[in-house]
PDB file of C-alpha atoms in Angstrom:
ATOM      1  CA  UNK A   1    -130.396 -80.497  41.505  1.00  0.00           C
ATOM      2  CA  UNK A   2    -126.685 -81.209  40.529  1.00  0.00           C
ATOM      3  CA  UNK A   3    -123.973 -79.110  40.770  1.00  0.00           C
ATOM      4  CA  UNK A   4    -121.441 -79.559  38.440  1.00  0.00           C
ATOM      5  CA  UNK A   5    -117.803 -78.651  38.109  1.00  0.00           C
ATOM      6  CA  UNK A   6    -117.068 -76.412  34.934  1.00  0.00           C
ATOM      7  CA  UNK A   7    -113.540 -77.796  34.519  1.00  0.00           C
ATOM      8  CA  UNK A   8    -114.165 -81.309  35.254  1.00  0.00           C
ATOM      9  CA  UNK A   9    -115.686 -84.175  33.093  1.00  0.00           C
ATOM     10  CA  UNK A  10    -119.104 -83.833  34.487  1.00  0.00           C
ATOM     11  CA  UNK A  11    -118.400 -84.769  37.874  1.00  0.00           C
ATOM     12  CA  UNK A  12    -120.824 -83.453  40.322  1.00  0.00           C
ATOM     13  CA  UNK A  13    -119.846 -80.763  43.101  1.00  0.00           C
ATOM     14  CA  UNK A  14    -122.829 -82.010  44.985  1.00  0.00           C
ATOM     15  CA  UNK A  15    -125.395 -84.807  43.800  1.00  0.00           C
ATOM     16  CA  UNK A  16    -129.158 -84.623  45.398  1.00  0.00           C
ATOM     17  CA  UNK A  17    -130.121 -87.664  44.250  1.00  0.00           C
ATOM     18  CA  UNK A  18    -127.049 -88.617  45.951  1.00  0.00           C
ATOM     19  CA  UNK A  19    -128.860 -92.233  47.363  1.00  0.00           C
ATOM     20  CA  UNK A  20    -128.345 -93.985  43.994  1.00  0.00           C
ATOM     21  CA  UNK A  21    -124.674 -93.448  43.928  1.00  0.00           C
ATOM     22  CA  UNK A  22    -124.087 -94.078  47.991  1.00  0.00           C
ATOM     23  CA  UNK A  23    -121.898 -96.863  48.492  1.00  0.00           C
ATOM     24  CA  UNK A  24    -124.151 -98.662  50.781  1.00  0.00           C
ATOM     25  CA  UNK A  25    -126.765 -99.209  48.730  1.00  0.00           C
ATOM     26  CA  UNK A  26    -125.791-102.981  48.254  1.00  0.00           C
ATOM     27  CA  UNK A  27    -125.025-103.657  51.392  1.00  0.00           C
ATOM     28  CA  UNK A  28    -127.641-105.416  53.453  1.00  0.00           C
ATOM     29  CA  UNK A  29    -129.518-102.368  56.338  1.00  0.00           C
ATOM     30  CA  UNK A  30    -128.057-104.411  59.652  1.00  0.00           C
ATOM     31  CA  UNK A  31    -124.814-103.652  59.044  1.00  0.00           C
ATOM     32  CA  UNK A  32    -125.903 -99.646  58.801  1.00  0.00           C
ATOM     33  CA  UNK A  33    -127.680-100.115  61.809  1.00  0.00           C
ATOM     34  CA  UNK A  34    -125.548-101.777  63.895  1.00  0.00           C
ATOM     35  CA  UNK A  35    -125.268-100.999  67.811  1.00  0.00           C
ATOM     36  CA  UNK A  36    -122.123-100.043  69.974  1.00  0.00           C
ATOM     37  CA  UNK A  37    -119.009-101.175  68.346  1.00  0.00           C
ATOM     38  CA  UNK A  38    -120.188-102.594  65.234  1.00  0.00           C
ATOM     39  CA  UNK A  39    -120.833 -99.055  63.874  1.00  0.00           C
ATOM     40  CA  UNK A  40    -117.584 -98.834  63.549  1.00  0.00           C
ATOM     41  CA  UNK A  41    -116.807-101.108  61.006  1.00  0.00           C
ATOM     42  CA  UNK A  42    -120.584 -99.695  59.504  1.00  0.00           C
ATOM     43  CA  UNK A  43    -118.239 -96.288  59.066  1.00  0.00           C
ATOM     44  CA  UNK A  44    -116.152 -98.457  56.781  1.00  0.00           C
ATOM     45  CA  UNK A  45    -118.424 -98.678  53.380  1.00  0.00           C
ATOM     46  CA  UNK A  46    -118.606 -94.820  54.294  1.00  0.00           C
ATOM     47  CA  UNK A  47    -115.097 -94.070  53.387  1.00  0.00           C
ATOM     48  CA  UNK A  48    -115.097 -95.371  49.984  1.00  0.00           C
ATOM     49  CA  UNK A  49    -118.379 -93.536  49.208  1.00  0.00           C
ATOM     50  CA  UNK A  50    -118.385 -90.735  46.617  1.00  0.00           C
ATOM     51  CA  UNK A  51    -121.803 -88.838  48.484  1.00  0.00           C
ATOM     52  CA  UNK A  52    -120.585 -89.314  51.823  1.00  0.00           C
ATOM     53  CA  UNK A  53    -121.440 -85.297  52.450  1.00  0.00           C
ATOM     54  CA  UNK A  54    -124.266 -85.544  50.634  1.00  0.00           C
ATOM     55  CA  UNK A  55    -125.531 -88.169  53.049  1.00  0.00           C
ATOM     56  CA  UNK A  56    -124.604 -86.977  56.091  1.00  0.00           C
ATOM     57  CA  UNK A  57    -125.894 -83.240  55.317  1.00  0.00           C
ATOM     58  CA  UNK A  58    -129.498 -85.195  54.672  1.00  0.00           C
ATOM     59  CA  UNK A  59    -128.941 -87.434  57.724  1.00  0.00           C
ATOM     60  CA  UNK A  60    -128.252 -83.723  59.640  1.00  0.00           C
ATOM     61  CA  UNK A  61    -130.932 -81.800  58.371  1.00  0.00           C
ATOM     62  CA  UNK A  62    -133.610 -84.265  58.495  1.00  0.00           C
ATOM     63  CA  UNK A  63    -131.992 -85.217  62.606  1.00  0.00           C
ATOM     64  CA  UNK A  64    -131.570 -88.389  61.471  1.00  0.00           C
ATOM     65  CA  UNK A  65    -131.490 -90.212  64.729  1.00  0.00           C
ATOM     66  CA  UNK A  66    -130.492 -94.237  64.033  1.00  0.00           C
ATOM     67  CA  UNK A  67    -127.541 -95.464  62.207  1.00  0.00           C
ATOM     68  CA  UNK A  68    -124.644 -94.811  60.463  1.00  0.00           C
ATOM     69  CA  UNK A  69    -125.034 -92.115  57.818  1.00  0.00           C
ATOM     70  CA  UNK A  70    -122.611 -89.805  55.931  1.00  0.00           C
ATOM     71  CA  UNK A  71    -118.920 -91.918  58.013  1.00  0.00           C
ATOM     72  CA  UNK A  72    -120.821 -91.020  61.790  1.00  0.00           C
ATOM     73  CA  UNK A  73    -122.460 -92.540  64.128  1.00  0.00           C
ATOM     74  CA  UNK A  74    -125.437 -91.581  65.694  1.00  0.00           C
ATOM     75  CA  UNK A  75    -123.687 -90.088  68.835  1.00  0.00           C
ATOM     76  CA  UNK A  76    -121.174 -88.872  66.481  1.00  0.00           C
ATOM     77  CA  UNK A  77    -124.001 -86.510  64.498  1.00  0.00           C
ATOM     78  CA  UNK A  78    -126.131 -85.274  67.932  1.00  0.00           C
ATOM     79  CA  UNK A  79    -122.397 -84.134  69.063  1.00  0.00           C
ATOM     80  CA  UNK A  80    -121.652 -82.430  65.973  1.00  0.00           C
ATOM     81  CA  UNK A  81    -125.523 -80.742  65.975  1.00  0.00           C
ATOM     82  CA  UNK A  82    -124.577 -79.828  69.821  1.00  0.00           C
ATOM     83  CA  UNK A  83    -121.373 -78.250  68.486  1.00  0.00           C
ATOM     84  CA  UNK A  84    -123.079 -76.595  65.631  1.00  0.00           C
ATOM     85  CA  UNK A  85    -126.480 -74.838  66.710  1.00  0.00           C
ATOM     86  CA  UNK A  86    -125.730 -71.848  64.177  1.00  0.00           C
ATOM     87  CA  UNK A  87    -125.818 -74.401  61.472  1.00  0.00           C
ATOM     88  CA  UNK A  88    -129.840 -74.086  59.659  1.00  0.00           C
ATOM     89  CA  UNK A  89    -128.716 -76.093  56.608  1.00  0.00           C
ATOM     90  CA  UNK A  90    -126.312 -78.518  56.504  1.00  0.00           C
ATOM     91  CA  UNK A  91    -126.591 -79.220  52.547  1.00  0.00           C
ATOM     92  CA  UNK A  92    -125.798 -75.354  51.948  1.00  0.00           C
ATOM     93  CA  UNK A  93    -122.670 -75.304  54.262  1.00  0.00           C
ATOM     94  CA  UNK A  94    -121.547 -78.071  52.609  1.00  0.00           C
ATOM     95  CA  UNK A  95    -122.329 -77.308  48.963  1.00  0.00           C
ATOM     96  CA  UNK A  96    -120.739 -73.717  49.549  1.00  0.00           C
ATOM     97  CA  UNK A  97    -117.462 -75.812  50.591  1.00  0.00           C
ATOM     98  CA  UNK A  98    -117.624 -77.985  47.664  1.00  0.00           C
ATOM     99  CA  UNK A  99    -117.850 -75.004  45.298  1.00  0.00           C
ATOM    100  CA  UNK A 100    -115.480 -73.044  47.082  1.00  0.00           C
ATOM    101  CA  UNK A 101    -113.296 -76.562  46.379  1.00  0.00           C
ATOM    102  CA  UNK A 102    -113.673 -76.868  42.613  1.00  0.00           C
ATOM    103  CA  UNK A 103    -113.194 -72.863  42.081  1.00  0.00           C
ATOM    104  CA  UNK A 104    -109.768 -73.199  43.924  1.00  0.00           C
ATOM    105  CA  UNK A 105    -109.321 -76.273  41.565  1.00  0.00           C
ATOM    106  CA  UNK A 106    -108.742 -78.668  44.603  1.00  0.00           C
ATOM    107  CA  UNK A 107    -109.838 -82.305  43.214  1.00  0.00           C
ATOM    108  CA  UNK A 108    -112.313 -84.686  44.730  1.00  0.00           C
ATOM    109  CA  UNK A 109    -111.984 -88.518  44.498  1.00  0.00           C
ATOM    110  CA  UNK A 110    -115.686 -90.058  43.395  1.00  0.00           C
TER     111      UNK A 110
END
């Protein structure tokens, strides 16, 4: 299901076939599943990806355990799910944020 914004040109809120629009999908799996400091520049295609919560709320629900999903690292995600125990659905936290976004008219760049 998408989620769209009432006011804008039908731009999703949240996408859940988000995987066709991630940013990565061109890019070749290595550099997503690169080791140590490499993962850092793997966190780089992240940032210019319009479903970047949408992946790492799937990459958190589903305990996603190897590479780079949704801008974090593997370490990154087990210390946020340390953090976060409460947390029983990542996609609904963050599709109530989104929505709580585009009601207070606060703009998203896809």
């Amino acid at each position: 299901m998408t989620i769209m914004a009432e006011e804008e040109t039908q731009t999703p809120v949240w996408d859940d076939n988000w995987a066709a629009r991630a940013q990565c999908a061109a890019a070749a799996p290595d550099e997503l599943f690169a080791k140590g400091a490499a993962q850092q520049s793997a966190k780089t295609i992240c940032q210019r990806c319009p479903v970047v919560a949408e992946c790492l709320a799937d990459a958190l629900d589903n305990r996603t355990e190897y590479g780079v999903w949704g801008g974090m690292t593997e370490r990154e995600r087990r210390a946020l799910l340390r953090r976060r125990p409460d947390v029983k659905s990542w996609a609904t936290l963050f599709k109530m944020a989104r929505a709580d976004e585009a009601a207070a008219g606060i703009r998203r760049e896809s």
